[in-house]
Tab-separated table of C-alpha atoms and ligand atoms in Angstrom:
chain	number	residue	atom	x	y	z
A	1	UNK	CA	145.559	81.943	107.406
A	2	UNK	CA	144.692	82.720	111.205
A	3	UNK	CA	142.236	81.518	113.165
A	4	UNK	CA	138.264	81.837	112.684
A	5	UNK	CA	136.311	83.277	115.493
A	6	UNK	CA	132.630	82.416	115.702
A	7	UNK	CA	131.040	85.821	117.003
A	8	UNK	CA	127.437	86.241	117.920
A	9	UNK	CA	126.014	89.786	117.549
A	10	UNK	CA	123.211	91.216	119.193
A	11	UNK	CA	123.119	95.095	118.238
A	12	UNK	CA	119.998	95.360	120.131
A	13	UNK	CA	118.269	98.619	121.094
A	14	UNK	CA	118.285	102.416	120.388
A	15	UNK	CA	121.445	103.533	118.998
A	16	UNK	CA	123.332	99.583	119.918
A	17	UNK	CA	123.374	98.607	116.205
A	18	UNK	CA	124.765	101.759	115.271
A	19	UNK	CA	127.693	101.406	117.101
A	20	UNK	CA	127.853	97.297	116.924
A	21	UNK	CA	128.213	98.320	112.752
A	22	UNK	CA	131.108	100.709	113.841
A	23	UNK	CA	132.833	97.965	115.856
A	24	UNK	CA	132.589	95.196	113.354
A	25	UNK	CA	134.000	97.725	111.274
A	26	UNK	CA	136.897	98.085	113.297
A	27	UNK	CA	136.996	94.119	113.819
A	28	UNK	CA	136.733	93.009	110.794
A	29	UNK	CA	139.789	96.044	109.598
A	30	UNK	CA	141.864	94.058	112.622
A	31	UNK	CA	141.389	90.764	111.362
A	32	UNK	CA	142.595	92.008	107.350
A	33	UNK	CA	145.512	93.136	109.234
A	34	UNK	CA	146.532	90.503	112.029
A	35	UNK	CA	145.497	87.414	109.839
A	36	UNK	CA	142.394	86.289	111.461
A	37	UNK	CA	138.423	85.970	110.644
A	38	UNK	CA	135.405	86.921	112.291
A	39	UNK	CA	132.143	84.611	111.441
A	40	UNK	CA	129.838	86.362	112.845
A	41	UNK	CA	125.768	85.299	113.341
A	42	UNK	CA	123.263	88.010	113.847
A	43	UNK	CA	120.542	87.920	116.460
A	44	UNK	CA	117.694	90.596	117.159
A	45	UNK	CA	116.877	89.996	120.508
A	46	UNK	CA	115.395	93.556	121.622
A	47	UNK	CA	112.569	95.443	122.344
A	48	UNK	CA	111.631	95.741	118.964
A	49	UNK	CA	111.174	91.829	118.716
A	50	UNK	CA	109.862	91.654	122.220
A	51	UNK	CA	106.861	94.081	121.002
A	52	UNK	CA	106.117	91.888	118.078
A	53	UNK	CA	106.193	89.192	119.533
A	54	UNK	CA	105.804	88.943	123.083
A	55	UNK	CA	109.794	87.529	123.233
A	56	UNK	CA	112.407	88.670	125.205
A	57	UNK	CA	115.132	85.271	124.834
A	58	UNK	CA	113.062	82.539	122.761
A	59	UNK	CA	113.549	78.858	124.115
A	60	UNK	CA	117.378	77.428	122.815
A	61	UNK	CA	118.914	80.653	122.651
A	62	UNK	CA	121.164	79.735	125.227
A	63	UNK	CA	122.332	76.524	124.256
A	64	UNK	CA	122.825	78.128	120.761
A	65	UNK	CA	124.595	81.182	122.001
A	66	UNK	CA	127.313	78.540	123.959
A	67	UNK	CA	128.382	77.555	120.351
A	68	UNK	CA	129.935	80.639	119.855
A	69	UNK	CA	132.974	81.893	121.473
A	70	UNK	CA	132.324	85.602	122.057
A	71	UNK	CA	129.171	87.626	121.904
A	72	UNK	CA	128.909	91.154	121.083
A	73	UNK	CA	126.191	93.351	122.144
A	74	UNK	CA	125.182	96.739	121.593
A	75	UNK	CA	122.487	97.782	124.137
A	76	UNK	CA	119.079	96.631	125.941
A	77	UNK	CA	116.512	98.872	126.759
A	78	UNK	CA	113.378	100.490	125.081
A	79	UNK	CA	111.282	103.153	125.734
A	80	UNK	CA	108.065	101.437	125.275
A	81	UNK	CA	108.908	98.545	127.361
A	82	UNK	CA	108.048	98.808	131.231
A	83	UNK	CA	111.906	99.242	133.179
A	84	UNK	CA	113.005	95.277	133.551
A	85	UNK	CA	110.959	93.270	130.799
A	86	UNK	CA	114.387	93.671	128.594
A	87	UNK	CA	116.802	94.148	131.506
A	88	UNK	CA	116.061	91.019	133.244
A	89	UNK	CA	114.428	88.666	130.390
A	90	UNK	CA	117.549	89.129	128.131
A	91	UNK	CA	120.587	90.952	129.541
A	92	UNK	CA	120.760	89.514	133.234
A	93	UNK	CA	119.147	86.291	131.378
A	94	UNK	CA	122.457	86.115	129.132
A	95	UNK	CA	124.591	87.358	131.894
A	96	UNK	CA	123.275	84.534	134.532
A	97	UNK	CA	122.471	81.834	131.680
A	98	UNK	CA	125.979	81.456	130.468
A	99	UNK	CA	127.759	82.144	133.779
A	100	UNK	CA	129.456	85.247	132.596
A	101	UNK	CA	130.520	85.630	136.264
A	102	UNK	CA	132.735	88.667	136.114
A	103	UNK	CA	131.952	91.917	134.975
A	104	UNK	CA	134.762	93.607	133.907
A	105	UNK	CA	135.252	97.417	133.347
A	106	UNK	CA	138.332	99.027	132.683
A	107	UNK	CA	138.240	102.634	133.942
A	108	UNK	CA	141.483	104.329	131.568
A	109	UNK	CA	141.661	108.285	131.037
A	110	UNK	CA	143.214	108.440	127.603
A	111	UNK	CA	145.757	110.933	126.421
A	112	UNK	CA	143.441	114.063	125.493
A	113	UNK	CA	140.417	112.706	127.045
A	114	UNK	CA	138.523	115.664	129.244
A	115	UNK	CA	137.742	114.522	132.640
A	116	UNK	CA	135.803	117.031	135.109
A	117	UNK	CA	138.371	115.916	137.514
A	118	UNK	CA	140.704	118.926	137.467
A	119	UNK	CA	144.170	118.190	137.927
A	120	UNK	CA	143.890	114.678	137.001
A	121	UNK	CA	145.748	113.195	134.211
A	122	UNK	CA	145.990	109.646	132.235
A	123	UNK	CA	148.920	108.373	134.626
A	124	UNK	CA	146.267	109.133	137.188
A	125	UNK	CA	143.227	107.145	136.215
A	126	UNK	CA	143.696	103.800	135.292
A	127	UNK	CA	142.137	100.858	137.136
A	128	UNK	CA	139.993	98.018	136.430
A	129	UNK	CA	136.872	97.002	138.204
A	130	UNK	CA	136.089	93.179	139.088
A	131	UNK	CA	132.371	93.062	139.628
A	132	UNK	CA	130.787	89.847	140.374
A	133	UNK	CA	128.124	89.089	137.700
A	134	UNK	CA	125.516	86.610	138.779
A	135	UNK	CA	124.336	86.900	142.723
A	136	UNK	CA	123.456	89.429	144.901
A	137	UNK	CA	119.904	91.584	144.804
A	138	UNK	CA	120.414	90.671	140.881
A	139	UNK	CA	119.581	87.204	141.721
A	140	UNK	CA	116.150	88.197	141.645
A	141	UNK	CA	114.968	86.020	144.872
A	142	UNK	CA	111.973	87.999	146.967
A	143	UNK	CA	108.943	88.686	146.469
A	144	UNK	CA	105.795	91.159	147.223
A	145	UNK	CA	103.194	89.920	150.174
A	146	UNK	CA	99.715	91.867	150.439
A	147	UNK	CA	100.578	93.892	147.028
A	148	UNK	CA	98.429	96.827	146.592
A	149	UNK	CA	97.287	97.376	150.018
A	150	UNK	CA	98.490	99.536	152.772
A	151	UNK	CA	100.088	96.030	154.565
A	152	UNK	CA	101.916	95.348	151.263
A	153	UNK	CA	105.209	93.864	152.024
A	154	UNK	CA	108.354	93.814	149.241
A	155	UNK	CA	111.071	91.474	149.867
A	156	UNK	CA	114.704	91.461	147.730
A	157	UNK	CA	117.157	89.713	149.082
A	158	UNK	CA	121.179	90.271	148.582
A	159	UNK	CA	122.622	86.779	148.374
A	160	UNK	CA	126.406	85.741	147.954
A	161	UNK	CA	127.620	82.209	147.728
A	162	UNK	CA	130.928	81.046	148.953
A	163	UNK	CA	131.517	79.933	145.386
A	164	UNK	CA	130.272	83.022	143.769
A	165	UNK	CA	132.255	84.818	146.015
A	166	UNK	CA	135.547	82.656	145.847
A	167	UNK	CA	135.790	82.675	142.065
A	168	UNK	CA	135.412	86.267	141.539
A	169	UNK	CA	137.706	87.447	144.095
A	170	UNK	CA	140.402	84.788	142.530
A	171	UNK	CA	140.026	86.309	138.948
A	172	UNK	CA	141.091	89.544	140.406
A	173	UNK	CA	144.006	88.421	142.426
A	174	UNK	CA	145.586	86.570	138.895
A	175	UNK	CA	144.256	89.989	137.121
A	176	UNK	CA	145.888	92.354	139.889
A	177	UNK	CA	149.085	89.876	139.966
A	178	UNK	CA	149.581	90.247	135.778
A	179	UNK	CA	149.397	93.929	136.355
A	180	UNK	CA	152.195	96.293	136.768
A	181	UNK	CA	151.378	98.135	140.273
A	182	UNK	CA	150.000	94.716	141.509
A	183	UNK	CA	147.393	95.983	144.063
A	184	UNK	CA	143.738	94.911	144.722
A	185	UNK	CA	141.246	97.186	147.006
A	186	UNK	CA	137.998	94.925	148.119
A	187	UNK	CA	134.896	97.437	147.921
A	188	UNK	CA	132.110	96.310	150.630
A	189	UNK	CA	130.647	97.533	153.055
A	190	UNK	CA	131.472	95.228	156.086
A	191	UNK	CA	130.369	97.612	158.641
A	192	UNK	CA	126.812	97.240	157.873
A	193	UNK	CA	125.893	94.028	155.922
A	194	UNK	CA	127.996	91.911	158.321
A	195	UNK	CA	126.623	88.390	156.798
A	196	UNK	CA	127.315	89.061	153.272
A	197	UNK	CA	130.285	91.481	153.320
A	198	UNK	CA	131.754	89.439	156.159
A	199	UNK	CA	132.019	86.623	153.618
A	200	UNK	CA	133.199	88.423	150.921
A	201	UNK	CA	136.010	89.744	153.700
A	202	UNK	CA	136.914	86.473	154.985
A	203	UNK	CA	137.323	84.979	151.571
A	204	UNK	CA	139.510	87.752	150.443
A	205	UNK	CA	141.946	87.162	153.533
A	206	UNK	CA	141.832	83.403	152.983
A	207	UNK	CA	142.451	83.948	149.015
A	208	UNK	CA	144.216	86.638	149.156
A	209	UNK	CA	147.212	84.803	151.673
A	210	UNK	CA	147.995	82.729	148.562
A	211	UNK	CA	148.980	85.878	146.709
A	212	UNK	CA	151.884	87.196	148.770
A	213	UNK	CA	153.021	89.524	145.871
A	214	UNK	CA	149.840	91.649	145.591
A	215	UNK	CA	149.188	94.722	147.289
A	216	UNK	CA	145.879	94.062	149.596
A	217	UNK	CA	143.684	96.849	150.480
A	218	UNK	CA	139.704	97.365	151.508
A	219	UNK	CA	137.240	100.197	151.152
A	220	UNK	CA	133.811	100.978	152.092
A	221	UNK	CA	131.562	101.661	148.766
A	222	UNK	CA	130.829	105.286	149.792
A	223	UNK	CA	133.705	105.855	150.657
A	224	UNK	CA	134.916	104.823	147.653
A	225	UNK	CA	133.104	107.095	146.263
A	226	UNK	CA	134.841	110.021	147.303
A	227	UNK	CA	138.426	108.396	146.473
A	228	UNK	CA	137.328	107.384	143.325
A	229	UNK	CA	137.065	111.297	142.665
A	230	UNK	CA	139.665	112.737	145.164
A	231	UNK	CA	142.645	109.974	144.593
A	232	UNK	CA	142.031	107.390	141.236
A	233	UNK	CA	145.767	107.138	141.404
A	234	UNK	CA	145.532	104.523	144.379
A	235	UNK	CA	143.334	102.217	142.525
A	236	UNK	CA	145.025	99.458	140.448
A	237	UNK	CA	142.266	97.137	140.866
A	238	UNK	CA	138.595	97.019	142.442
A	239	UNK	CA	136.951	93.875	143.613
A	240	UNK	CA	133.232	94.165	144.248
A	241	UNK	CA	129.967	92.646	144.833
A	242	UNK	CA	127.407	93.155	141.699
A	243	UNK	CA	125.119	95.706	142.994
A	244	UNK	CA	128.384	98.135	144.495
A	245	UNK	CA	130.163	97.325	140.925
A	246	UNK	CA	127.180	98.595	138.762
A	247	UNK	CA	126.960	101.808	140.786
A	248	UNK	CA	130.956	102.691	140.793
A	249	UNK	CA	131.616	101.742	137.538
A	250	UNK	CA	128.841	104.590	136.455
A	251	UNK	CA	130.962	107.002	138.221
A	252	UNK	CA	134.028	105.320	136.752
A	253	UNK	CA	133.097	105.769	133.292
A	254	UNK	CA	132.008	109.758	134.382
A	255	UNK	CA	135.837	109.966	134.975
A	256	UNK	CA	137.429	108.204	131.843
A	257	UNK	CA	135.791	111.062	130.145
A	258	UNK	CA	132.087	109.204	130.019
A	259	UNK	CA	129.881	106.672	128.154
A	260	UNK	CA	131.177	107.138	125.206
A	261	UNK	CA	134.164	105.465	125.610
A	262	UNK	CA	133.318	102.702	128.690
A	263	UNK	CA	133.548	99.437	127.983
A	264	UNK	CA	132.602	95.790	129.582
A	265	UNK	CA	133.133	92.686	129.645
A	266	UNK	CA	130.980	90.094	130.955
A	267	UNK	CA	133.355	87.065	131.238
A	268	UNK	CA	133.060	82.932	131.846
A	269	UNK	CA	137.083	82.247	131.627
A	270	UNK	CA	135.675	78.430	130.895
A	271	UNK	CA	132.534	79.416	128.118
A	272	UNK	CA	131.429	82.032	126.379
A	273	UNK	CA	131.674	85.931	127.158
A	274	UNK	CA	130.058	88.748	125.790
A	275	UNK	CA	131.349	92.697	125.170
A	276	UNK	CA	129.474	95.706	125.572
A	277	UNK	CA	129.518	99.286	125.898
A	278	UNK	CA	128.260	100.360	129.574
A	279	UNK	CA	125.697	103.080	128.341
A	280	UNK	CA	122.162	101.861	127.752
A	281	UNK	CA	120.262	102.179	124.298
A	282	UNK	CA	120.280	106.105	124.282
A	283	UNK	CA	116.858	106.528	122.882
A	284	UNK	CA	116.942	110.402	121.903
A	285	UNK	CA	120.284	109.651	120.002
A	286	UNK	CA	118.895	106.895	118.080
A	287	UNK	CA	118.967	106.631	114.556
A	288	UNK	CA	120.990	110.278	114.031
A	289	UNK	CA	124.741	108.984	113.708
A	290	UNK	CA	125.658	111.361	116.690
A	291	UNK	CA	126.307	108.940	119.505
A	292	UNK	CA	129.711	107.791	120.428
A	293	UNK	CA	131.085	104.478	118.847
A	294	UNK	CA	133.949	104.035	120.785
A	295	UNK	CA	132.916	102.358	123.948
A	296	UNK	CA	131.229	99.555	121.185
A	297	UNK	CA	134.656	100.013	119.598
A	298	UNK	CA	136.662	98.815	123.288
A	299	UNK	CA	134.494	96.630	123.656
A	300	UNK	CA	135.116	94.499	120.509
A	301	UNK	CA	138.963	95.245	121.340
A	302	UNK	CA	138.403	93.517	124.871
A	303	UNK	CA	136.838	90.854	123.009
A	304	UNK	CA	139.700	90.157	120.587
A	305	UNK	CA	142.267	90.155	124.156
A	306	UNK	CA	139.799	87.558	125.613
A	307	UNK	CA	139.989	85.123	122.132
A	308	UNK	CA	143.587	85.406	122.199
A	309	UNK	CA	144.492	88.292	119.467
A	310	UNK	CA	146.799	90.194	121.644
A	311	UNK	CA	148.473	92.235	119.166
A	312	UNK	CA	145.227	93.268	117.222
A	313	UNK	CA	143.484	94.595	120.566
A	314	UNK	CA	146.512	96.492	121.461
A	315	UNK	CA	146.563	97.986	117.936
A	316	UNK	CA	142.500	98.774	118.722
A	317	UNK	CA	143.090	100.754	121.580
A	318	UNK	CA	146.425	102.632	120.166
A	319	UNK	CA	143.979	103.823	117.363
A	320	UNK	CA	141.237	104.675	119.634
A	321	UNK	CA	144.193	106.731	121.502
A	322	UNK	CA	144.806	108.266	118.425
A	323	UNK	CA	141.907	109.016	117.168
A	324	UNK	CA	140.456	110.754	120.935
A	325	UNK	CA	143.442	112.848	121.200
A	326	UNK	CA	144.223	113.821	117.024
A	327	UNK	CA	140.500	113.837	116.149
A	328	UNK	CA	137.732	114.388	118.320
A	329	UNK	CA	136.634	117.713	119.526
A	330	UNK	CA	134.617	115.529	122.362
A	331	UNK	CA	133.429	112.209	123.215
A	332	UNK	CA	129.994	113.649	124.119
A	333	UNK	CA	126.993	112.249	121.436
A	334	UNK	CA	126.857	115.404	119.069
A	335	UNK	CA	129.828	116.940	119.522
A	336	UNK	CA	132.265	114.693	118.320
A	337	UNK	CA	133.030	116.994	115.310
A	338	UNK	CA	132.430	113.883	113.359
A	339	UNK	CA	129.233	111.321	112.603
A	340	UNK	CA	128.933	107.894	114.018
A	341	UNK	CA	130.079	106.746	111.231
A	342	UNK	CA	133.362	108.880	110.235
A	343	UNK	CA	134.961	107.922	113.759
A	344	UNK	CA	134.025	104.089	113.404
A	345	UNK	CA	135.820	104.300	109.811
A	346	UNK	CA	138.891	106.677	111.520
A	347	UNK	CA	139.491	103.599	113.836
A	348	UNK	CA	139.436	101.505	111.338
A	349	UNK	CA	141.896	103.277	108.968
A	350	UNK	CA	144.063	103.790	112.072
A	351	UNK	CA	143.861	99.960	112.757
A	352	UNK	CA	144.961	98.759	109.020
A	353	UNK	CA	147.718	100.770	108.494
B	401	LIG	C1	124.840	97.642	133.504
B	401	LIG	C2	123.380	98.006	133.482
B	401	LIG	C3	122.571	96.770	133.860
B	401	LIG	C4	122.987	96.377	135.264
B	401	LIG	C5	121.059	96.950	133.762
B	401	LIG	C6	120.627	97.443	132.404
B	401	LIG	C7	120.324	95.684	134.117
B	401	LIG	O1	123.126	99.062	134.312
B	401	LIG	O2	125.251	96.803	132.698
B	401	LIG	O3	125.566	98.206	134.314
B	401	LIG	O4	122.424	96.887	136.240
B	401	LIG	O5	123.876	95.544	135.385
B	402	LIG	MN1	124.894	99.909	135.234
């Protein structure tokens, strides 16, 4: 027998634990096949918990979530929760807590995927974004002065640390350097925020001359933007500051053919990293077996790369493939042709055979 994974699972909000079930369904149909096991521990940190009782991450979560090796999460986010309660006191709380310093965010068009890109096909969009995780205007550091009056004063400050900076721009050298076309565009903007873009620019040169084999080049965040849209076939790999990564990778997953199929990893190469889906909790899909499984579905395949089970992610993703271009009608919530359900179980059929 294979190895065991310990796997903690936080399906979350809205429509997360209908498409966590989906992916443990395609998990646990890739461990029958490839020999391993999945013990898995369910948590149900959420809003749902938070309005009971008053909790977003109760005391020793943390230290109990480091036991595990992965975690998988479906979504934060409810509607009767003020904007940042759930964001902040349990994603970005995970996300910072356990160091998960890279946010990573493959953007792939898959064979019969729609884009609204015209004229763009699969050999044309396929990239992977490094955004740092844990600094920046995420950090959280500011404050309000005079609140409620007309001197009020608000105060959020971008910060980047030379560590912060160093260790995310190495992961995406050694990730550009593993990759076929071998090339790594920096996303800043280093003609405005000199003092923190200037660092990230100066580290990149310093880190960057100990990769002679990778391709180096640099783009401003609007203008990346445009290329993103106009050329995706220059991008190999992004490297970005946290605030510029959450933005792009929106428009990213717009052209792999949308949230229903972008996945994330938030990754601590030395502890514990956790796999999600990009689109939030989905409120008015909730509950109706409409919305999308397969971001949820390559997310847990990212997961099984990152413990080590090569061959059962790749055979994930092939029956993803195979199931977006055979199958689907769309990968829009509704339209799928299928329920929630039927595509989790396709996957799943296509992964065990
Ligand atoms: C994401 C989300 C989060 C972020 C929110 C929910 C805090 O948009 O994972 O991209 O901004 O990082
Ligand atoms: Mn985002």
């Amino acid at each position: 027998m294979g190895k065991e994974y310990k796997i903690a699972v936080i399906a979350g909000d809205g429509t997360g634990p209908e498409v966590i079930k989906e992916g443990l369904k395609v998990l646990n149909a890739a461990a029958k096949k490839f020999k391993f096991s999945l013990a898995t521990k369910e948590y149900d940190f959420g809003g749902e918990r938070y309005k009971r009782t008053g909790e977003t991450l109760p005391d020793g979560a943390l230290d109990e979530l480091r036991r595990f090796q992965a975690i998988y999460l479906g979504a934060i986010g409810h509607p009767d929760v003020k904007p940042g309660i759930l964001e902040k006191g349990i994603l970005l709380k995970l996300r910072f807590g356990l160091d998960q310093y890279i946010n990573l965010r493959p953007v792939k068009l898959y064979p019969g995927v729609e884009t609204p890109l015209r004229d763009k096909k699969p050999e044309d969009i396929d990239f992977v974004v490094v955004r740092e995780n844990t600094e920046d205007l995420y950090a959280g550091i500011g404050g309000l002065l005079k609140e409620g009056t007309p001197d009020e004063v608000a105060i959020q400050e971008m910060i980047y640390t030379r560590k912060g900076v160093e260790r995310c721009i190495r992961y995406a050298f050694e990730l550009a350097r593993t990759r076929p076309r071998k090339k790594l565009t920096l996303c800043g903007k280093t003609n405005v925020l000199t003092y923190v873009q200037g660092l990230w620019q100066r580290v990149f040169d310093e880190v960057g001359a100990e990769y002679p084999d990778v391709q180096k080049d640099y783009a401003h965040v609007d203008a990346i933007c445009m290329w993103m849209l106009k050329n995706p076939e220059w991008f190999d790999v992004i490297v970005t500051s946290n605030l510029f990564g959450d933005i792009i990778t929106d428009l990213g997953a717009m052209i792999q053919g949308g949230m229903g199929i972008a996945a994330g990893g938030n990754i601590n190469p030395a502890g514990t990293s956790m796999f999600e889906p990009i689109g939030g909790s989905a409120p008015k899909y909730t509950g109706k077996n409409v919305i999308n499984p397969l971001a949820a579905i390559c997310a847990g395949g990212m997961m099984l790369d990152f413990l080590g089970e090569r061959e059962a992610a790749r055979a994930v993703e092939t029956a993803v493939m195979k199931v977006v271009s055979e199958k689907l009608k769309s990968l829009a919530a509704g339209k799928m042709g299928y329920g929630t359900d039927e595509v989790g179980t396709m996957v799943a059929d296509f992964v065990g055979r």
